[in-house]
Every structure is written in C-alpha cells, then in structure tokens.
CSV table of C-alpha atoms and ligand atoms in Angstrom, one decimal:
chain,number,residue,atom,x,y,z
A,1,MET,CA,0.1,0.0,0.1
A,2,SER,CA,1.2,3.4,-0.8
A,3,GLY,CA,-0.4,6.6,0.7
A,4,PRO,CA,-2.4,6.8,4.0
A,5,LEU,CA,-4.6,3.9,5.2
A,6,LEU,CA,-7.8,6.1,5.7
A,7,GLU,CA,-8.4,9.3,3.6
A,8,VAL,CA,-11.3,11.5,4.6
A,9,GLU,CA,-12.2,14.3,2.3
A,10,GLY,CA,-14.9,16.9,2.8
A,11,LEU,CA,-17.2,14.6,4.9
A,12,LYS,CA,-20.6,15.9,5.7
A,13,VAL,CA,-23.4,14.5,7.7
A,14,HIS,CA,-26.7,16.4,7.9
A,15,PHE,CA,-29.7,15.1,9.6
A,16,PRO,CA,-33.1,16.4,8.3
A,17,VAL,CA,-35.4,16.8,11.4
A,18,GLY,CA,-38.8,18.0,12.3
A,19,LYS,CA,-40.3,17.9,8.8
A,20,THR,CA,-44.1,17.1,8.9
A,21,LEU,CA,-46.8,17.4,6.3
A,22,TRP,CA,-47.3,21.0,7.3
A,23,LYS,CA,-43.9,22.3,7.8
A,24,PRO,CA,-40.6,22.0,6.0
A,25,GLY,CA,-38.3,21.0,8.7
A,26,ALA,CA,-34.8,21.8,9.4
A,27,THR,CA,-31.3,20.4,9.1
A,28,VAL,CA,-28.9,19.3,11.9
A,29,ARG,CA,-25.3,19.9,10.5
A,30,ALA,CA,-23.6,17.3,12.7
A,31,VAL,CA,-20.4,17.0,10.5
A,32,GLU,CA,-19.3,19.7,8.2
A,33,ASP,CA,-16.5,19.6,5.7
A,34,VAL,CA,-14.1,17.3,7.6
A,35,SER,CA,-10.8,16.2,6.0
A,36,PHE,CA,-8.1,14.2,7.5
A,37,THR,CA,-5.7,11.3,6.8
A,38,LEU,CA,-4.7,8.3,9.0
A,39,GLU,CA,-1.5,6.3,8.4
A,40,LYS,CA,-1.2,2.6,9.1
A,41,GLY,CA,-0.4,2.0,12.8
A,42,GLU,CA,-1.4,5.6,13.7
A,43,VAL,CA,-3.8,6.6,16.7
A,44,LEU,CA,-5.7,9.6,16.0
A,45,GLY,CA,-7.5,11.2,18.9
A,46,LEU,CA,-10.9,12.9,18.3
A,47,VAL,CA,-11.9,15.4,20.9
A,48,GLY,CA,-14.6,18.1,21.4
A,49,GLU,CA,-17.4,19.0,23.7
A,50,SER,CA,-20.6,16.9,23.7
A,51,GLY,CA,-22.5,17.3,20.6
A,52,SER,CA,-19.5,18.4,18.6
A,53,GLY,CA,-20.1,15.5,16.2
A,54,LYS,CA,-17.5,13.0,17.2
A,55,THR,CA,-19.8,9.9,17.2
A,56,THR,CA,-21.5,10.9,14.0
A,57,LEU,CA,-18.0,11.4,12.3
A,58,GLY,CA,-16.9,8.1,13.5
A,59,ARG,CA,-19.8,6.3,12.4
A,60,SER,CA,-20.1,7.9,9.1
A,61,ILE,CA,-16.6,6.9,8.2
A,62,LEU,CA,-17.9,3.3,8.6
A,63,ARG,CA,-21.1,4.1,6.8
A,64,LEU,CA,-22.9,3.1,9.9
A,65,VAL,CA,-24.4,6.5,9.4
A,66,GLU,CA,-24.8,7.6,5.7
A,67,PRO,CA,-22.6,10.7,4.8
A,68,THR,CA,-24.5,13.6,3.0
A,69,GLY,CA,-21.4,14.5,1.1
A,70,GLY,CA,-17.6,13.9,0.8
A,71,VAL,CA,-15.5,10.9,0.3
A,72,VAL,CA,-13.9,8.2,2.5
A,73,ARG,CA,-11.2,6.0,1.2
A,74,TYR,CA,-9.8,2.8,3.0
A,75,ASP,CA,-6.7,1.5,1.6
A,76,GLY,CA,-7.5,3.4,-1.7
A,77,GLN,CA,-11.0,1.9,-1.8
A,78,ASP,CA,-13.9,4.5,-2.0
A,79,VAL,CA,-16.0,3.4,1.0
A,80,THR,CA,-18.6,6.1,0.4
A,81,ALA,CA,-19.4,4.7,-3.2
A,82,ALA,CA,-19.2,1.0,-1.9
A,83,GLY,CA,-22.3,-1.2,-3.0
A,84,PRO,CA,-23.6,-3.7,-0.3
A,85,ALA,CA,-21.3,-6.6,-1.4
A,86,GLU,CA,-18.2,-4.3,-1.2
A,87,LEU,CA,-19.4,-2.8,2.0
A,88,ARG,CA,-19.7,-6.2,3.7
A,89,ALA,CA,-16.1,-6.9,2.7
A,90,LEU,CA,-15.0,-3.4,4.1
A,91,ARG,CA,-16.7,-4.2,7.3
A,92,SER,CA,-14.2,-6.8,8.1
A,93,LYS,CA,-11.4,-4.1,7.7
A,94,MET,CA,-13.2,-1.4,9.5
A,95,GLN,CA,-14.6,-2.1,12.9
A,96,ILE,CA,-16.0,-0.2,16.0
A,97,ILE,CA,-16.0,-0.4,19.7
A,98,PHE,CA,-18.5,1.3,21.7
A,99,GLN,CA,-18.7,3.1,25.1
A,100,ASP,CA,-21.2,0.6,26.4
A,101,PRO,CA,-20.2,-2.8,25.0
A,102,TYR,CA,-23.3,-4.4,27.0
A,103,ALA,CA,-25.7,-2.7,24.9
A,104,SER,CA,-24.2,-4.2,21.7
A,105,LEU,CA,-23.7,-7.8,23.2
A,106,ASN,CA,-26.5,-10.1,22.9
A,107,PRO,CA,-27.3,-11.1,26.5
A,108,ARG,CA,-28.7,-14.4,25.6
A,109,MET,CA,-25.5,-15.5,23.6
A,110,SER,CA,-22.5,-16.8,25.3
A,111,VAL,CA,-19.2,-15.2,24.5
A,112,ARG,CA,-18.3,-18.2,22.3
A,113,ASP,CA,-21.4,-17.7,20.3
A,114,ILE,CA,-21.0,-13.9,19.9
A,115,LEU,CA,-17.4,-14.4,18.6
A,116,GLY,CA,-18.3,-17.3,16.6
A,117,GLU,CA,-21.1,-15.4,15.0
A,118,ALA,CA,-18.8,-12.5,13.9
A,119,LEU,CA,-16.3,-15.0,12.5
A,120,MET,CA,-19.2,-16.9,10.6
A,121,LEU,CA,-20.7,-13.6,9.2
A,122,HIS,CA,-17.3,-12.7,7.7
A,123,GLY,CA,-16.3,-16.2,6.6
A,124,VAL,CA,-13.4,-16.1,8.7
A,125,GLY,CA,-11.7,-19.5,9.3
A,126,SER,CA,-13.4,-23.0,8.8
A,127,ARG,CA,-15.8,-24.3,11.3
A,128,ALA,CA,-13.3,-26.7,12.7
A,129,ASP,CA,-10.7,-24.0,13.6
A,130,ARG,CA,-13.2,-21.5,15.0
A,131,GLY,CA,-12.8,-22.8,18.5
A,132,ALA,CA,-9.1,-22.3,18.5
A,133,ARG,CA,-9.5,-18.9,17.1
A,134,ILE,CA,-11.9,-17.9,19.9
A,135,THR,CA,-9.4,-19.1,22.5
A,136,ALA,CA,-6.7,-17.1,20.7
A,137,LEU,CA,-8.9,-14.1,20.7
A,138,LEU,CA,-9.8,-14.2,24.3
A,139,GLU,CA,-6.2,-14.7,25.2
A,140,ARG,CA,-5.2,-11.6,23.0
A,141,VAL,CA,-7.7,-9.4,25.0
A,142,GLY,CA,-6.5,-10.8,28.4
A,143,LEU,CA,-9.6,-13.0,29.1
A,144,PRO,CA,-9.3,-16.7,30.4
A,145,GLY,CA,-10.4,-19.5,28.1
A,146,TRP,CA,-13.4,-20.4,30.3
A,147,ALA,CA,-14.9,-16.9,29.5
A,148,ALA,CA,-16.2,-18.5,26.2
A,149,ASP,CA,-18.9,-20.3,28.1
A,150,ARG,CA,-20.1,-17.4,30.0
A,151,PHE,CA,-22.7,-14.8,29.3
A,152,PRO,CA,-22.3,-10.9,29.1
A,153,HIS,CA,-23.9,-10.3,32.4
A,154,GLU,CA,-21.4,-12.6,34.2
A,155,PHE,CA,-18.6,-10.0,33.5
A,156,SER,CA,-17.5,-6.7,34.9
A,157,GLY,CA,-17.6,-3.5,32.7
A,158,GLY,CA,-13.9,-3.8,32.0
A,159,GLN,CA,-14.2,-7.5,30.9
A,160,ARG,CA,-17.3,-6.7,28.7
A,161,GLN,CA,-15.1,-4.1,27.0
A,162,ARG,CA,-12.5,-6.8,26.4
A,163,ILE,CA,-15.2,-9.0,24.8
A,164,GLY,CA,-16.3,-6.1,22.6
A,165,ILE,CA,-12.7,-5.6,21.5
A,166,ALA,CA,-12.3,-9.3,20.9
A,167,ARG,CA,-15.4,-9.2,18.7
A,168,ALA,CA,-14.1,-6.3,16.6
A,169,LEU,CA,-10.7,-7.9,16.3
A,170,SER,CA,-12.2,-11.4,15.3
A,171,VAL,CA,-12.6,-10.3,11.6
A,172,GLY,CA,-9.0,-9.0,11.4
A,173,PRO,CA,-9.7,-5.4,10.8
A,174,GLY,CA,-6.8,-2.7,10.1
A,175,PHE,CA,-8.8,0.1,11.4
A,176,ILE,CA,-11.1,0.5,14.5
A,177,VAL,CA,-13.3,3.4,15.4
A,178,ALA,CA,-13.1,3.3,19.3
A,179,ASP,CA,-16.1,5.6,20.6
A,180,GLU,CA,-15.3,6.6,24.2
A,181,PRO,CA,-14.4,2.9,25.1
A,182,VAL,CA,-13.2,3.8,28.5
A,183,SER,CA,-15.5,6.6,29.5
A,184,ALA,CA,-18.0,4.5,31.4
A,185,LEU,CA,-15.2,2.4,33.3
A,186,ASP,CA,-13.7,2.9,36.8
A,187,VAL,CA,-10.4,4.9,36.5
A,188,SER,CA,-8.3,1.9,37.5
A,189,ILE,CA,-9.9,-0.3,34.8
A,190,GLN,CA,-9.7,2.5,32.2
A,191,ALA,CA,-5.7,2.3,32.2
A,192,GLN,CA,-5.9,-1.5,31.6
A,193,ILE,CA,-8.3,-1.1,28.5
A,194,VAL,CA,-6.1,1.9,27.1
A,195,ASN,CA,-2.9,-0.3,27.5
A,196,LEU,CA,-4.6,-3.1,25.8
A,197,LEU,CA,-5.6,-0.8,22.8
A,198,SER,CA,-1.9,0.5,22.8
A,199,ASP,CA,-0.5,-3.2,22.7
A,200,LEU,CA,-2.9,-4.0,19.8
A,201,ARG,CA,-1.9,-1.1,17.9
A,202,ARG,CA,1.8,-2.1,18.4
A,203,ASP,CA,1.5,-5.7,17.9
A,204,LEU,CA,-1.1,-5.9,15.0
A,205,GLY,CA,-0.3,-2.6,13.4
A,206,LEU,CA,-3.9,-1.3,13.9
A,207,SER,CA,-5.0,2.1,13.1
A,208,LEU,CA,-7.5,3.7,15.5
A,209,LEU,CA,-9.7,6.7,15.6
A,210,PHE,CA,-10.0,7.2,19.5
A,211,ILE,CA,-12.9,9.3,20.7
A,212,GLY,CA,-12.4,10.6,24.1
A,213,HIS,CA,-13.1,13.4,26.8
A,214,ASP,CA,-10.0,12.7,28.9
A,215,LEU,CA,-7.0,14.6,27.6
A,216,SER,CA,-4.6,12.7,29.5
A,217,VAL,CA,-5.7,9.4,28.1
A,218,ILE,CA,-5.5,11.0,24.6
A,219,GLU,CA,-2.1,12.4,25.3
A,220,TYR,CA,-0.9,8.9,26.4
A,221,LEU,CA,-2.4,6.8,23.6
A,222,CYS,CA,-2.6,9.0,20.5
A,223,ASN,CA,0.0,10.2,18.0
A,224,ARG,CA,-2.1,13.0,16.6
A,225,VAL,CA,-5.3,14.9,17.7
A,226,LEU,CA,-8.1,16.4,15.7
A,227,VAL,CA,-10.3,18.9,17.5
A,228,LEU,CA,-13.9,19.1,16.4
A,229,TYR,CA,-16.4,22.0,17.3
A,230,LEU,CA,-19.9,22.1,15.8
A,231,GLY,CA,-18.9,19.4,13.3
A,232,ARG,CA,-15.9,21.3,12.1
A,233,VAL,CA,-12.2,20.6,12.5
A,234,MET,CA,-10.7,23.4,14.5
A,235,GLU,CA,-7.3,22.2,14.9
A,236,THR,CA,-5.1,19.0,14.2
A,237,ALA,CA,-1.6,18.4,15.3
A,238,PRO,CA,0.9,15.7,16.6
A,239,VAL,CA,0.2,15.3,20.3
A,240,GLY,CA,3.2,17.1,21.6
A,241,PRO,CA,2.7,20.4,19.8
A,242,LEU,CA,-1.0,20.3,20.3
A,243,TYR,CA,-0.5,20.1,24.0
A,244,THR,CA,2.3,22.6,24.5
A,245,ARG,CA,1.6,25.0,21.8
A,246,PRO,CA,-2.0,24.9,20.7
A,247,ARG,CA,-2.9,27.5,18.1
A,248,HIS,CA,-6.8,27.5,18.2
A,249,PRO,CA,-8.6,29.5,21.1
A,250,TYR,CA,-11.0,26.4,21.4
A,251,THR,CA,-8.2,23.8,21.7
A,252,ARG,CA,-6.6,26.1,24.4
A,253,ALA,CA,-10.0,26.3,26.3
A,254,LEU,CA,-10.2,22.4,26.3
A,255,LEU,CA,-6.8,22.1,27.6
A,256,ASP,CA,-7.3,24.8,30.3
A,257,ALA,CA,-10.5,22.9,31.5
A,258,ALA,CA,-8.8,19.7,31.7
A,259,PRO,CA,-7.9,18.7,35.3
A,260,VAL,CA,-4.6,17.4,34.1
A,261,ALA,CA,-3.3,20.8,32.6
A,262,ALA,CA,-0.6,22.3,34.9
A,263,PRO,CA,-1.2,25.7,36.1
A,264,GLY,CA,-0.9,28.3,33.3
A,265,GLY,CA,1.4,30.7,35.0
A,266,GLN,CA,0.7,34.2,34.2
A,267,ARG,CA,-1.4,33.4,31.3
A,268,GLU,CA,-5.1,34.2,31.5
A,269,ARG,CA,-7.1,30.8,31.1
A,270,ILE,CA,-9.8,30.6,28.4
A,271,VAL,CA,-13.0,29.6,30.1
A,272,LEU,CA,-15.8,28.3,27.9
A,273,THR,CA,-19.0,29.9,29.0
A,274,GLY,CA,-22.5,29.0,27.7
A,275,ASP,CA,-23.4,25.9,25.7
A,276,ILE,CA,-22.2,25.0,22.4
A,277,PRO,CA,-24.6,26.5,19.9
A,278,SER,CA,-27.2,24.4,18.0
A,279,PRO,CA,-26.2,22.7,14.9
A,280,LEU,CA,-29.4,23.6,13.5
A,281,ALA,CA,-28.3,27.1,13.2
A,282,PRO,CA,-24.5,27.3,13.6
A,283,PRO,CA,-23.0,30.9,13.7
A,284,SER,CA,-21.7,32.4,10.5
A,285,GLY,CA,-18.3,32.6,9.6
A,286,CYS,CA,-16.1,30.9,12.4
A,287,VAL,CA,-18.5,28.6,14.3
A,288,PHE,CA,-16.6,29.2,17.5
A,289,ARG,CA,-16.9,33.0,17.2
A,290,THR,CA,-19.9,33.2,19.8
A,291,ARG,CA,-17.6,31.9,22.7
A,292,CYS,CA,-14.3,33.1,21.4
A,293,PRO,CA,-12.5,35.9,23.5
A,294,PHE,CA,-10.6,36.8,20.4
A,295,ALA,CA,-13.5,37.4,18.0
A,296,MET,CA,-13.6,40.3,15.7
A,297,PRO,CA,-16.0,41.4,13.1
A,298,ALA,CA,-14.2,39.6,10.2
A,299,CYS,CA,-14.7,36.2,12.1
A,300,ALA,CA,-18.4,36.3,11.2
A,301,GLU,CA,-18.0,36.7,7.6
A,302,ALA,CA,-16.2,33.6,6.2
A,303,VAL,CA,-15.4,30.1,7.6
A,304,PRO,CA,-11.7,30.2,8.2
A,305,ALA,CA,-9.8,27.6,6.2
A,306,LEU,CA,-7.8,24.9,7.9
A,307,ARG,CA,-4.2,26.3,7.2
A,308,GLU,CA,-1.0,24.4,7.9
A,309,VAL,CA,1.0,26.5,10.5
A,310,ALA,CA,3.8,23.9,11.0
A,311,PRO,CA,4.5,20.4,9.7
A,312,GLY,CA,1.4,18.3,10.4
A,313,HIS,CA,-0.1,21.2,12.4
A,314,SER,CA,-3.2,22.9,10.9
A,315,VAL,CA,-5.5,25.4,12.4
A,316,ALA,CA,-8.8,27.1,11.3
A,317,CYS,CA,-8.5,30.5,13.0
A,318,LEU,CA,-8.2,33.8,11.1
A,319,ARG,CA,-6.0,35.2,14.0
A,320,ALA,CA,-3.8,32.1,14.6
A,321,ASP,CA,-0.7,34.1,13.7
A,322,GLU,CA,-1.3,37.1,16.0
A,323,ILE,CA,-3.0,35.8,19.2
A,324,ASP,CA,-0.6,34.4,21.7
A,325,LEU,CA,-1.8,31.1,23.3
A,326,ALA,CA,1.5,30.5,25.1
A,327,SER,CA,2.0,27.2,26.3
A,328,ARG,CA,1.0,25.8,29.9
B,1,ATP,N1,-29.9,10.7,14.1
B,1,ATP,C1,-29.8,11.9,14.4
B,1,ATP,N2,-30.8,13.0,14.2
B,1,ATP,C2,-30.6,14.2,14.5
B,1,ATP,N3,-29.6,14.7,15.0
B,1,ATP,C3,-28.6,13.9,15.4
B,1,ATP,C4,-28.6,12.5,15.2
B,1,ATP,N4,-27.5,12.0,15.6
B,1,ATP,C5,-26.8,13.1,16.2
B,1,ATP,N5,-27.5,14.2,16.0
B,1,ATP,C6,-27.0,15.5,16.6
B,1,ATP,O1,-25.7,15.7,16.0
B,1,ATP,C7,-24.9,16.5,16.9
B,1,ATP,C8,-23.6,15.7,17.0
B,1,ATP,O2,-23.9,14.5,17.7
B,1,ATP,P1,-22.7,13.4,18.2
B,1,ATP,O3,-23.6,12.4,19.0
B,1,ATP,O4,-22.2,13.1,17.0
B,1,ATP,O5,-22.0,14.2,19.1
B,1,ATP,P2,-20.7,13.7,20.0
B,1,ATP,O6,-19.5,14.7,19.9
B,1,ATP,O7,-20.4,12.3,19.9
B,1,ATP,O8,-21.3,14.0,21.5
B,1,ATP,P3,-21.0,13.1,22.9
B,1,ATP,O9,-19.7,13.7,23.4
B,1,ATP,O10,-22.1,13.5,23.8
B,1,ATP,O11,-21.1,11.6,22.6
B,1,ATP,C9,-25.8,16.6,18.1
B,1,ATP,O12,-26.3,18.0,18.1
B,1,ATP,C10,-26.7,15.5,18.0
B,1,ATP,O13,-28.0,16.0,18.8
B,2,SF4,S1,-11.5,32.8,13.7
B,2,SF4,FE1,-12.1,34.5,15.1
B,2,SF4,S2,-13.7,33.8,16.4
B,2,SF4,FE2,-12.7,31.9,15.3
B,2,SF4,S3,-11.4,31.1,16.7
B,2,SF4,FE3,-10.1,32.6,15.5
B,2,SF4,S4,-10.3,34.6,16.5
B,2,SF4,FE4,-11.8,33.2,17.5
B,3,MG,MG1,-20.5,10.7,21.0
C-alpha cells in the first residue's frame, strides 16, 4: 500500500429533522466539511465537547451513518461509493467498539457464540478451527479461556469491553473506531483497557480513531489529535505540539478545562461559557466566534480555512498568527 490507510475528504453528515406534512423541517449539521488522513499503525484522537459531532463522524466513516457528502477511502478503496457486497467486505477491515459494550452484546448469547457469529458472518476460518480462534482471541484481549462459555452479564464492565474488543478483532480489521471505550469504566480499569488498545496497535499494526473526553488518556495513547467543534475541524496536530503549543482558542480552552493541565502561570485561562450553539443554526463564519474571546467582526464573515502553520499542524482561525496562546 502507498499513501495513507484512511483518507477522509470534505465529509458531511446532515440530519433532516422536524419535517411534517405542514412544515418544511430543518437540518442538523452534525459533521461539516471534515478532512484528514490516518496512516497505518497511527492513533488519531478525536476530541470536542458533547454534541460536537465525534460519534457521527466516527460512524459515518464506517457508513453506519450515511454521509451527506464527501469521500472516505480505505486503503485506496472508495467506502462512500461501495455497494452492499463491497461494504460487507469493508466491514471486516473497519470495525467499531462502543462506550457501552453491554448494549451491543446479545445477553442471550455466550461469548463463544458472540465471537463465533462474527467469524461466521465474515467467513473467517473454517468451522473446525473457530474454537481455536476464539481461544486465541480471548487470550489476545486478556480473558481466560473459560470466559467463552459465560454470558455477558457475568462479566465486569472492563471485561465486557474486552469482549467487545475481541469481537471487533475477530474479523482481522486494520482500522477501528473506538467511541469513548473507557468513559464508562472505573479509572483503575480505564488504564488497563487503554494499555490493551496500545498493545494491539503495536502488535497488530492497527490504526485507531480514538474518541475521548479525557485529555490525559488522549495524550498517552494517541499520535495525533483532531479537535472538532460544531462538526468542523478547529485544529489538528501531533500530540506534543497540540498540548504544548495549541494554536486555536478552542483547543486552548479544552486544555485549560482539563484537570490534568498544569497551572497556566501568568497566562489568563480561556474559560468556555454557555453551551455549544445548536447545529440547527450554527454561527456564520467561524462557528466558534460566539464563545471566542478573540473574535472580531471579520470572524463572522467567512469560515476560516484549515491552514498548515507547522508540519502536520493545521488550524482554522483567522487570527492564529497574531494571538498568543503561550504554552502551559
Ligand atoms: N440521528 C440524528 N438525528 C438528528 N440529530 C442527530 C442525530 N444523531 C446525532 N445528532 C445530533 O448531531 C450532533 C452531534 O452529535 P454526536 O452524537 O455526533 O456528538 P458527540 O460529539 O459524539 O457528543 P457526545 O460527546 O455527547 O457523545 C448533536 O447535536 C446531536 O444531537
Ligand atoms: S477565527 Fe476569530 S472567532 Fe474563530 S477562533 Fe479565530 S479569533 Fe476566534
Ligand atoms: Mg459521542
């Protein structure tokens, strides 16, 4: 393969809502013109407040939600144009794990049946070697062999997440969307699951889109970060520069709000006030302008382009070159 494993270009997801026979309805602009690439073995963190479009973006890449526009390519293949048969084949290469694995694990099926079903659906291995594959998968995610004959309710939250990861791995994917996979777990368990994902990335060369709220987890696990606000990319950069020298006021505000951030010295912190505006009627121009302490009249006029300010570091802010967001 040459080029990135995953290419996302101008992706849009709009949801029509409220249309009745008597009124025209409106459009939720959940994802708006998102572009990025992901290399093999890379972990991209996706951050942004609740409602910023992270889940919708992750799901639309896999076509679990239909994109309204834009293109997704996996290993050069156009995912957005794939027909049903191609999409089924792609599903074994691109998988997802959820915040609440319990909701997606059939309570009446044993772990063996859950994993066996995934293997069978994707035609992985022969009937005869499925048992050995299931044992190997359980071992891979740190569960004992006897777990195969237990049911989802017999496991703790962390163990269930391991089952969810085993199911995603069963079909041999190259890319996994992990949608807040540790947010619902106790802090002590979170680290174990994050370490498991890190090991899988290293051992299997997996690429991950890791959606999360906890910036210290993102810093530990990810190579790069994409900051989303009202469905748009505000900033993207390798973890180091993003955390030490963010260039977008929204990124700075997220870091300032994180309990892990060291005190900002003399610098005044950016405190986000009010809620994220409705994606039914996003602000004109820069969508962050209604909460940005640096906004000026020009910010209302045009959507700022995502501009590269350093290698691999891009920012969508008209004033990125003049405002000083000195590091923590
Ligand atoms: N099926 C849908 N129909 C209409 N609106 C939707 C639909 N799915 C999501 N939305 C809206 O799209 C926006 C983005 O939602 P999304 O769930 O992607 O955000 P998120 O960043 O994952 O939030 P969270 O951190 O709370 O998980 C929200 O305003 C949400 O209400
Ligand atoms: S473009 Fe303007 S409103 Fe948007 S982040 Fe930059 S300074 Fe703030
Ligand atoms: Mg979400």
